mmCIF file of C-alpha atoms and ligand atoms in Angstrom:
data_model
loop_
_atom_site.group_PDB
_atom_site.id
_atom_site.type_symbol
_atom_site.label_atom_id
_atom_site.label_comp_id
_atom_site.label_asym_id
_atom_site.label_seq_id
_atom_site.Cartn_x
_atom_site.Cartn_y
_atom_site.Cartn_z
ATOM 1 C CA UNK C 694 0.000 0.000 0.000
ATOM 2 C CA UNK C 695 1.363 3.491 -0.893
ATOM 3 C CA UNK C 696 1.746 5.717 2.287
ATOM 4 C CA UNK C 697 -0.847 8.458 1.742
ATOM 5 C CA UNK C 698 0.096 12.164 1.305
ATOM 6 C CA UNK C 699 -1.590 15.172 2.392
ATOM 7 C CA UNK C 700 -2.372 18.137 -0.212
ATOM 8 C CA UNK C 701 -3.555 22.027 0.085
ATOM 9 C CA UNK C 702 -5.560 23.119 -2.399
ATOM 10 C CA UNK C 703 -6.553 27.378 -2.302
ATOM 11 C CA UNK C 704 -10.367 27.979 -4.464
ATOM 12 C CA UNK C 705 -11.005 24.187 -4.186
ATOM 13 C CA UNK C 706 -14.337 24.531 -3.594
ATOM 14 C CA UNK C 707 -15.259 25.075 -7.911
ATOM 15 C CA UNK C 708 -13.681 24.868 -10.856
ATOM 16 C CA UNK C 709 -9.942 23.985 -11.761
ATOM 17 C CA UNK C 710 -9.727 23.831 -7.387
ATOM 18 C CA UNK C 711 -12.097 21.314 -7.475
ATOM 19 C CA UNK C 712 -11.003 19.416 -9.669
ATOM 20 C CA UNK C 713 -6.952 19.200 -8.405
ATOM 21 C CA UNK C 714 -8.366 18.348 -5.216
ATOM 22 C CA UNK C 715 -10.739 15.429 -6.646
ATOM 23 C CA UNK C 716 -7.269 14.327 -8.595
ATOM 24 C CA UNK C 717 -5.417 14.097 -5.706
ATOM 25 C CA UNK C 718 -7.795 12.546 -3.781
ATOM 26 C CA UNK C 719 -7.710 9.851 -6.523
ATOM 27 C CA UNK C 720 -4.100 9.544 -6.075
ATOM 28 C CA UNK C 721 -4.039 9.098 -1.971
ATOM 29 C CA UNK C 722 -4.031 12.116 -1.072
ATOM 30 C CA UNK C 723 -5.930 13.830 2.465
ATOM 31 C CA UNK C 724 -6.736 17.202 0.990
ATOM 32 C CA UNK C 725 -7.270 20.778 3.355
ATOM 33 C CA UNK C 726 -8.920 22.987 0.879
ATOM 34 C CA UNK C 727 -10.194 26.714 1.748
ATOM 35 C CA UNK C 728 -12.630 29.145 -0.466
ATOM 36 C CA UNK C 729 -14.242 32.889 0.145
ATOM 37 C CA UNK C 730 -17.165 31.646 1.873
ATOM 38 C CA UNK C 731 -19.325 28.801 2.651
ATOM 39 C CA UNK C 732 -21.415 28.060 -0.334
ATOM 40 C CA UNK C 733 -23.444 24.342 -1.531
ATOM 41 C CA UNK C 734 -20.462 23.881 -3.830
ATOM 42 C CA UNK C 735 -18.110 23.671 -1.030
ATOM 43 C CA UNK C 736 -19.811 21.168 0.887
ATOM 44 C CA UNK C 737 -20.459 19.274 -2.357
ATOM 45 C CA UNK C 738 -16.747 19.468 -2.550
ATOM 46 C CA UNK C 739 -15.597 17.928 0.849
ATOM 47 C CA UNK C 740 -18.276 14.903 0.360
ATOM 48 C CA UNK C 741 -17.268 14.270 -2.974
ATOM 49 C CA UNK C 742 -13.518 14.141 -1.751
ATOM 50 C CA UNK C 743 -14.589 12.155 1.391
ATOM 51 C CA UNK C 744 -16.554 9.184 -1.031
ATOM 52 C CA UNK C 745 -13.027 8.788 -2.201
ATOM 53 C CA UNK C 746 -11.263 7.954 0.832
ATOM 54 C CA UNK C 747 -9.730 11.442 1.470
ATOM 55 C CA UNK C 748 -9.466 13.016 4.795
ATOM 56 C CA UNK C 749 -10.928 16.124 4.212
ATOM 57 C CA UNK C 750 -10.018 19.601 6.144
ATOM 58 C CA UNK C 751 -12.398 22.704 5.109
ATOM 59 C CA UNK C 752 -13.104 26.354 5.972
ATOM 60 C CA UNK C 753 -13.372 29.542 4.587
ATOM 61 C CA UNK C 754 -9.997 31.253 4.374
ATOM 62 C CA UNK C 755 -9.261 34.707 2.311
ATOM 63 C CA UNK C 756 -6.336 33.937 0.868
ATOM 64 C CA UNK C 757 -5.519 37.864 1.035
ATOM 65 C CA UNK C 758 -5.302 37.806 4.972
ATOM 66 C CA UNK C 759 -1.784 36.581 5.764
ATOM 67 C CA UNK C 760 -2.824 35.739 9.614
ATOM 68 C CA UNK C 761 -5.675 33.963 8.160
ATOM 69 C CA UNK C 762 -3.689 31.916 5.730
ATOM 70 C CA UNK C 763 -1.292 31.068 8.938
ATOM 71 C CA UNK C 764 -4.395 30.194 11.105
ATOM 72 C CA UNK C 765 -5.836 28.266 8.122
ATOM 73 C CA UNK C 766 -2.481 26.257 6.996
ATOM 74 C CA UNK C 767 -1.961 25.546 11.274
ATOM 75 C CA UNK C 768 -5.643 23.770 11.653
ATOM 76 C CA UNK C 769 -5.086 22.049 8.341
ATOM 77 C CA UNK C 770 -2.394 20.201 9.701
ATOM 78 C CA UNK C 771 -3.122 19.866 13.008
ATOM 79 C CA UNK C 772 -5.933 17.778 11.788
ATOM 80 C CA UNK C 773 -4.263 15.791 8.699
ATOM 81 C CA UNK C 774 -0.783 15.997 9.459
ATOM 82 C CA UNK C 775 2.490 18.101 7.864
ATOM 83 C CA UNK C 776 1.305 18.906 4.608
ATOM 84 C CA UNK C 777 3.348 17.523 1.226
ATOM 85 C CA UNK C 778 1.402 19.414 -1.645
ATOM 86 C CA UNK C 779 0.464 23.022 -2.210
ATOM 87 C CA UNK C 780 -2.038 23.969 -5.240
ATOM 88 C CA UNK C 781 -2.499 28.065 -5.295
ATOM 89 C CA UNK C 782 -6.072 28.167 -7.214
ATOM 90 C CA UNK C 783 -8.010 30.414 -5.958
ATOM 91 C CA UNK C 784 -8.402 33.492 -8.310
ATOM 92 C CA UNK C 785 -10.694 36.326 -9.115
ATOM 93 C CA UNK C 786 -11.175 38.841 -12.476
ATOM 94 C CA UNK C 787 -12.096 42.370 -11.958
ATOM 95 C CA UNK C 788 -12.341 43.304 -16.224
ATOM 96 C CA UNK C 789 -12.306 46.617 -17.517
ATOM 97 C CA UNK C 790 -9.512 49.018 -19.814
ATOM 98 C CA UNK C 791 -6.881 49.779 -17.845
ATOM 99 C CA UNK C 792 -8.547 53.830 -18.620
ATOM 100 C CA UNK C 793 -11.082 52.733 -16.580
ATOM 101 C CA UNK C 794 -10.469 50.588 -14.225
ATOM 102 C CA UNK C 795 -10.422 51.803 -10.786
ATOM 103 C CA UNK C 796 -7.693 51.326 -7.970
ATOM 104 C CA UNK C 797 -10.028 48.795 -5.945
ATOM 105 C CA UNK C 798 -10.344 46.859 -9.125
ATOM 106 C CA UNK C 799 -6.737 46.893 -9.340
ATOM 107 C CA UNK C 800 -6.265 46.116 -5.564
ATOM 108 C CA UNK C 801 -8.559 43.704 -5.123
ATOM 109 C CA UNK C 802 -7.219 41.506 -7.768
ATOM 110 C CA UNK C 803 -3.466 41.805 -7.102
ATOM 111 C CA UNK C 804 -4.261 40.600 -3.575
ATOM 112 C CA UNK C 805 -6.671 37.554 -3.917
ATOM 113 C CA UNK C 806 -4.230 36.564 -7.365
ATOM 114 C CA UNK C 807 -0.643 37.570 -6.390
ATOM 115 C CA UNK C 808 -0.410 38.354 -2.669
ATOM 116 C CA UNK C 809 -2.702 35.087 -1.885
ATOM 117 C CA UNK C 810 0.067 32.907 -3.758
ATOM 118 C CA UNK C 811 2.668 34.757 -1.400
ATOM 119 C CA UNK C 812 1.267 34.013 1.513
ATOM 120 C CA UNK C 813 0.224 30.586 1.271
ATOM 121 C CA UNK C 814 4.231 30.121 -0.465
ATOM 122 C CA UNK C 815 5.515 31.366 2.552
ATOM 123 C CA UNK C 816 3.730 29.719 5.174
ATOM 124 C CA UNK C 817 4.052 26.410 3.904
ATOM 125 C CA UNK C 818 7.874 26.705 2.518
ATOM 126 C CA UNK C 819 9.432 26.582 6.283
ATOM 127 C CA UNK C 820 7.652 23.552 6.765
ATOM 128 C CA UNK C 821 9.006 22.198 3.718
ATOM 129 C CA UNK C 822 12.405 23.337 4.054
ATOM 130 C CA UNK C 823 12.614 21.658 7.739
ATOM 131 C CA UNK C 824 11.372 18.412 6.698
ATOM 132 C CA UNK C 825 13.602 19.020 3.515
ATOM 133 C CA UNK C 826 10.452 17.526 1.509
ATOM 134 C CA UNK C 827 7.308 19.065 -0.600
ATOM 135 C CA UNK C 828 6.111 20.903 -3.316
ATOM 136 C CA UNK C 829 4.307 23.927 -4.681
ATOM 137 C CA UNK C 830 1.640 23.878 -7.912
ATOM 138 C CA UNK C 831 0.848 27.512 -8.732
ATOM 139 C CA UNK C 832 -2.381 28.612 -11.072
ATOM 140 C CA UNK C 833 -1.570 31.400 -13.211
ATOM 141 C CA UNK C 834 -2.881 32.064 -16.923
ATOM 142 C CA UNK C 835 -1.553 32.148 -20.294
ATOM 143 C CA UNK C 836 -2.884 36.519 -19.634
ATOM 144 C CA UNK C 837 0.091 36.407 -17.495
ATOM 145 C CA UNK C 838 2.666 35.235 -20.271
ATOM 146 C CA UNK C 839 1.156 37.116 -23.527
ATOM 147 C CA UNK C 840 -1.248 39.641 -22.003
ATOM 148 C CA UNK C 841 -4.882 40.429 -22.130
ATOM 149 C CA UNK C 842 -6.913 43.534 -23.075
ATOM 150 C CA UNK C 843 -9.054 44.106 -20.309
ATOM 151 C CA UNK C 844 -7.634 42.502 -18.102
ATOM 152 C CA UNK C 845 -3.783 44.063 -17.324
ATOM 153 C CA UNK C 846 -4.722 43.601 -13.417
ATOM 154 C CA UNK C 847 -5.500 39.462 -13.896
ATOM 155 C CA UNK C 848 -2.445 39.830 -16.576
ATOM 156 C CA UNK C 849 -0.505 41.558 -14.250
ATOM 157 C CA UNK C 850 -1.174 38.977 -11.155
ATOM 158 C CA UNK C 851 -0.517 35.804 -13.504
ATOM 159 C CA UNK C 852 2.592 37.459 -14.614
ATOM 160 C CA UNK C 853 3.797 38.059 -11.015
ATOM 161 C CA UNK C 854 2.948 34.432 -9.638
ATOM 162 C CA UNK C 855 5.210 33.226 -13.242
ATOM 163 C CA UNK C 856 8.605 35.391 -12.163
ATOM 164 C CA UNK C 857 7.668 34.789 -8.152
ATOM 165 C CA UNK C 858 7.505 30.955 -8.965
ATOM 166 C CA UNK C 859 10.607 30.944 -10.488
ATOM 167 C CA UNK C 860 12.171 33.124 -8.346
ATOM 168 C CA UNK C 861 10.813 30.818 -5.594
ATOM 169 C CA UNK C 862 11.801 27.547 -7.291
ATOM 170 C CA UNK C 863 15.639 28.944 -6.976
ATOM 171 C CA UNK C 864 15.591 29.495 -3.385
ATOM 172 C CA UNK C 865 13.883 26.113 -2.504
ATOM 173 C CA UNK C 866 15.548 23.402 -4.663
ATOM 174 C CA UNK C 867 18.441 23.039 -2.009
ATOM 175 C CA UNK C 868 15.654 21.641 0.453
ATOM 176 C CA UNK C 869 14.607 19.474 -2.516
ATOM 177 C CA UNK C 870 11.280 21.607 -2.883
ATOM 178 C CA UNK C 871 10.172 21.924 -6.385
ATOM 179 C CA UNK C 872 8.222 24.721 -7.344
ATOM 180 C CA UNK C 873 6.121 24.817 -10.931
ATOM 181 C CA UNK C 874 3.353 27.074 -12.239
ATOM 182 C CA UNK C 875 0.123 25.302 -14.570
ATOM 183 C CA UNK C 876 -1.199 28.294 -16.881
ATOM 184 C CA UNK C 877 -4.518 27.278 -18.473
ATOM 185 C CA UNK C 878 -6.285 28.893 -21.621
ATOM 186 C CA UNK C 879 -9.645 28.964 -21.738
ATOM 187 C CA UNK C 880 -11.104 26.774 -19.424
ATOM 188 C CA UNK C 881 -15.218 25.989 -18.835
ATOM 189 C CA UNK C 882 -15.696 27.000 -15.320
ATOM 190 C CA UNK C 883 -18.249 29.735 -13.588
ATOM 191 C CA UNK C 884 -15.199 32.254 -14.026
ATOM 192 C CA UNK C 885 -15.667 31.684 -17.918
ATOM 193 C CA UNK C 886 -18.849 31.212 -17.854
ATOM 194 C CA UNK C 887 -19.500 35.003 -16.943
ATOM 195 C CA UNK C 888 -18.020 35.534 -20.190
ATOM 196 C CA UNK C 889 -20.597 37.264 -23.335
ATOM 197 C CA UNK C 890 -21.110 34.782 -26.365
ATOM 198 C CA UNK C 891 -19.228 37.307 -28.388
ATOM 199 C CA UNK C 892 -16.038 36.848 -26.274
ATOM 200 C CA UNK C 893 -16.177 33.029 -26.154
ATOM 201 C CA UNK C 894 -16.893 33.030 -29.843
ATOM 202 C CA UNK C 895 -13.627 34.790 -30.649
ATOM 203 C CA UNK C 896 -11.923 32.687 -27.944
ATOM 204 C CA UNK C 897 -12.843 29.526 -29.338
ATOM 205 C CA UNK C 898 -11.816 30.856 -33.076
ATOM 206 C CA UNK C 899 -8.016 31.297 -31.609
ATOM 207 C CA UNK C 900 -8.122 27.523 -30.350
ATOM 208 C CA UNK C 901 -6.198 25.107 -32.517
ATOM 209 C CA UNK C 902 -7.987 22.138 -31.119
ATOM 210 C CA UNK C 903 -11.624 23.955 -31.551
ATOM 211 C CA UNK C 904 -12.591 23.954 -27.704
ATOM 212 C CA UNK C 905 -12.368 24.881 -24.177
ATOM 213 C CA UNK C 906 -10.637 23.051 -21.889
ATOM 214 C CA UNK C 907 -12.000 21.220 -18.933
ATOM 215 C CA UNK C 908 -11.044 21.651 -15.162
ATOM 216 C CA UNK C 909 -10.109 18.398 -15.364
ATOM 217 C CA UNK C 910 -7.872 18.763 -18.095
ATOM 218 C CA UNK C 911 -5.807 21.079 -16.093
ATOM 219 C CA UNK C 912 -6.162 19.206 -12.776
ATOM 220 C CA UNK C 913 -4.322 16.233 -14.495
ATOM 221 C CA UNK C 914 -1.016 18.112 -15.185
ATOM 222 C CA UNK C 915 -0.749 19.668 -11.814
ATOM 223 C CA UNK C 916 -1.813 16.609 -10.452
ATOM 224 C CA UNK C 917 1.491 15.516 -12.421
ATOM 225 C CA UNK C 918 3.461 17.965 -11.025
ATOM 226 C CA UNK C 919 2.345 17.890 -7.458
ATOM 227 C CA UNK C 920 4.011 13.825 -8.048
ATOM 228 C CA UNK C 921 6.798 12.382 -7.460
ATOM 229 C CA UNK C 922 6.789 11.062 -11.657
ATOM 230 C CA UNK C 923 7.764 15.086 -12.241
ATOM 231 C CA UNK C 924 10.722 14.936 -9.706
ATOM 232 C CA UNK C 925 13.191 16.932 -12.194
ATOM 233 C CA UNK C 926 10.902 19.219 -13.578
ATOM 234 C CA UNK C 927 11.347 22.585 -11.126
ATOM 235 C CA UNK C 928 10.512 26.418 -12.249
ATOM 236 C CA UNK C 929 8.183 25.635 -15.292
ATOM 237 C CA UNK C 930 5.380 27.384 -15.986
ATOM 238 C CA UNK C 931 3.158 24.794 -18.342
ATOM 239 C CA UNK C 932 0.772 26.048 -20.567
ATOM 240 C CA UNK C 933 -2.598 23.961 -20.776
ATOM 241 C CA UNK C 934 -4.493 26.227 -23.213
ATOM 242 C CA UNK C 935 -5.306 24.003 -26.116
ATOM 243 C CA UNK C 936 -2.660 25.757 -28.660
ATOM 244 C CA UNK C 937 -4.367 29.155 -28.263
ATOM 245 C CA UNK C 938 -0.879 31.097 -28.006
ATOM 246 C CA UNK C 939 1.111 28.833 -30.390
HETATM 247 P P1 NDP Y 2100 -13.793 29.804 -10.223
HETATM 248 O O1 NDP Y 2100 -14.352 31.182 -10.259
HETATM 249 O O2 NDP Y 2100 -14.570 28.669 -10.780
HETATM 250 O O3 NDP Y 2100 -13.401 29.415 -8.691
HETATM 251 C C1 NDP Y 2100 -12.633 30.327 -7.960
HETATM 252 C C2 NDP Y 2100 -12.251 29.688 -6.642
HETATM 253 O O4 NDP Y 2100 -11.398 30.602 -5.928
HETATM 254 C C3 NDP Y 2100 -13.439 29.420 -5.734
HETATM 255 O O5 NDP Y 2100 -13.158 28.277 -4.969
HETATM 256 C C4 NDP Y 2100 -13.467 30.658 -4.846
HETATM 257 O O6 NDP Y 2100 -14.125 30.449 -3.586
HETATM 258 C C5 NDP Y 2100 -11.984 30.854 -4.642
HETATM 259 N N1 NDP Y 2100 -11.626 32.202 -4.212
HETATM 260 C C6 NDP Y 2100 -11.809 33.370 -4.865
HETATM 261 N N2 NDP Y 2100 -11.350 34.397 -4.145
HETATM 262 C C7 NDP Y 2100 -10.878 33.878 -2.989
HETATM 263 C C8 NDP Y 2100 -10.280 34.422 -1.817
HETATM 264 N N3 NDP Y 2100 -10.065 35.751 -1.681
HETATM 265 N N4 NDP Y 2100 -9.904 33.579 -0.827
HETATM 266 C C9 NDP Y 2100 -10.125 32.255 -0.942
HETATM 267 N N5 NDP Y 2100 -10.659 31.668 -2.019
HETATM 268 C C10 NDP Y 2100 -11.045 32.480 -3.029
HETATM 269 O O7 NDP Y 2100 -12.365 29.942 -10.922
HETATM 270 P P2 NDP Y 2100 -11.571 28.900 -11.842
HETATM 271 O O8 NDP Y 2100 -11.606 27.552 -11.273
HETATM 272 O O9 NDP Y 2100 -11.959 29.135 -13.234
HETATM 273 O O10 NDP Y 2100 -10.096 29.483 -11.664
HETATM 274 C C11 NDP Y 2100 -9.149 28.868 -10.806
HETATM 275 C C12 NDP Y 2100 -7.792 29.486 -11.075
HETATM 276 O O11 NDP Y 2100 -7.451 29.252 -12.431
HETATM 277 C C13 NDP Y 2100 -7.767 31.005 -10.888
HETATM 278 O O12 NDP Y 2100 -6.540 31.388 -10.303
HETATM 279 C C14 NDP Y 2100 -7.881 31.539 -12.301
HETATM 280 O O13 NDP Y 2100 -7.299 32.799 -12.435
HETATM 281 C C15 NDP Y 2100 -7.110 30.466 -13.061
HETATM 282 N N6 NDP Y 2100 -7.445 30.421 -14.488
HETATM 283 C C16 NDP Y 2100 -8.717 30.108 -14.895
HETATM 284 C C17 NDP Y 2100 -9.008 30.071 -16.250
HETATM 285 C C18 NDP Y 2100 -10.358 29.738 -16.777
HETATM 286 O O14 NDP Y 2100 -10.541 29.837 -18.014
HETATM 287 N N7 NDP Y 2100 -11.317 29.329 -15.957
HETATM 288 C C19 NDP Y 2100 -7.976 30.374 -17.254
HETATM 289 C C20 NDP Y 2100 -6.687 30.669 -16.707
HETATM 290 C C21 NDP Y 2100 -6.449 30.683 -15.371
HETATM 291 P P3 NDP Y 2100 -15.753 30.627 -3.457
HETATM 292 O O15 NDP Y 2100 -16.356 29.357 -4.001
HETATM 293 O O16 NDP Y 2100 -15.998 30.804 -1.998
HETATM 294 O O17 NDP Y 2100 -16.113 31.829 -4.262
#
């Protein structure tokens, strides 16, 4: 019997969140996963992960509020055990021309994207570098390689976590720690859903292979990346995006 691990997963209560944590749980994993705020979907989540086997820690966290993040990533392991994988998912679009978009749009993005991969990074690296073991799965976009009109705060966030990961990956690989970044394309979740049919229709026109992705498409490469099968591959951000930028 494999000795089962224990996995973080930030926004696992929808989308691409929801789906690394189901993949992991799949793979022996106990999964802690945190979200903005109780909701059907999150409790959908945890049973779903629970009918698999998984010990299952949940709770609302804002991945903004460092002394939440500590208090959350403390409880988490308290009640599974020192943690071995960390998936940064959670992830929120504020839209508008730069012209008009407003500081709190700004703000408010750059925080939940880029300063809630930072503080979940840095909580969870001293426990890794003590035990000398673990590693990190970050969520940006392909808007944070090439760019997005309407969207340079998202752009700028994705961009951030890609040079922060890296940066990251550097300081950790003595301990062992490998550190690696997934950046989907379009991908059908609620986020892309809020999308008009204009948008998707010139989205899905840029798509070599003629669709969307599915959460579960990216789930299986981090899902790769959180295991031991990727144990050479460190600082790489991996495009899952169906072509769209090639
Ligand atoms: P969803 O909108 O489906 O889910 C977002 C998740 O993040 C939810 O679990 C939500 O919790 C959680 N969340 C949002 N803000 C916070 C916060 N401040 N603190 C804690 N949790 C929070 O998004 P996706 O699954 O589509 O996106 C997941 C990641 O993938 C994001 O980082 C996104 O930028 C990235 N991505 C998505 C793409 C796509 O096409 N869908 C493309 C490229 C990248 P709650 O349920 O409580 O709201």
């Amino acid at each position: 019997m494999t000795e089962r691990r224990r996995a973080l997963v930030t926004g696992g209560s929808r989308g691409i969140g929801r789906a690394v944590a189901l993949a992991l749980a799949e793979r022996d994993h106990d999964i802690a996963f945190c979200y903005r705020a109780e909701s059907d979907a999150a409790r959908r989540t945890a049973e779903e992960l629970a009918g698999l086997g998984a010990r299952v820690h949940h709770a609302p966290c804002d991945v903004a509020d460092g002394e939440a993040v500590e208090t959350f990533v403390k409880t988490a392991e308290a009640e599974l055990g020192p943690l071995d994988v960390l998936v940064n998912s959670a992830g929120i679009t504020r839209d508008s021309a730069l012209v008009m978009m407003s500081p709190a749009d700004w703000s408010s993005v750059i925080d939940t994207n880029l300063t809630g991969v930072f503080n979940f990074c840095r909580t969870v690296s001293f426990g890794f570098m003590k035990r000398r073991a673990g590693t990190i799965v970050n969520v940006s976009s392909v808007a944070g390689v090439y760019g997005n009109r309407g969207q340079a705060n998202y752009s700028a966030s994705k961009a951030g976590i890609n040079g922060m990961s890296r940066a990251l990956a550097k300081e950790l690989a003595g301990a062992g720690v490998r550190v690696n970044v997934v950046a989907p394309g379009y991908i059908e979740t609620d986020m892309t859903e809020e999308l008009s049919d204009k948008v998707k229709k010139t989205a899905m026109a840029s798509i070599p292979l003629r669709r969307f992705g599915t959460a579960r498409d990216v789930a299986e490469v981090v899902a790769f990346l959180a295991s031991d099968r990727a144990g050479y591959i460190t600082g790489q951000v991996i495009q899952v995006d169906g072509g769209i930028v090639l």
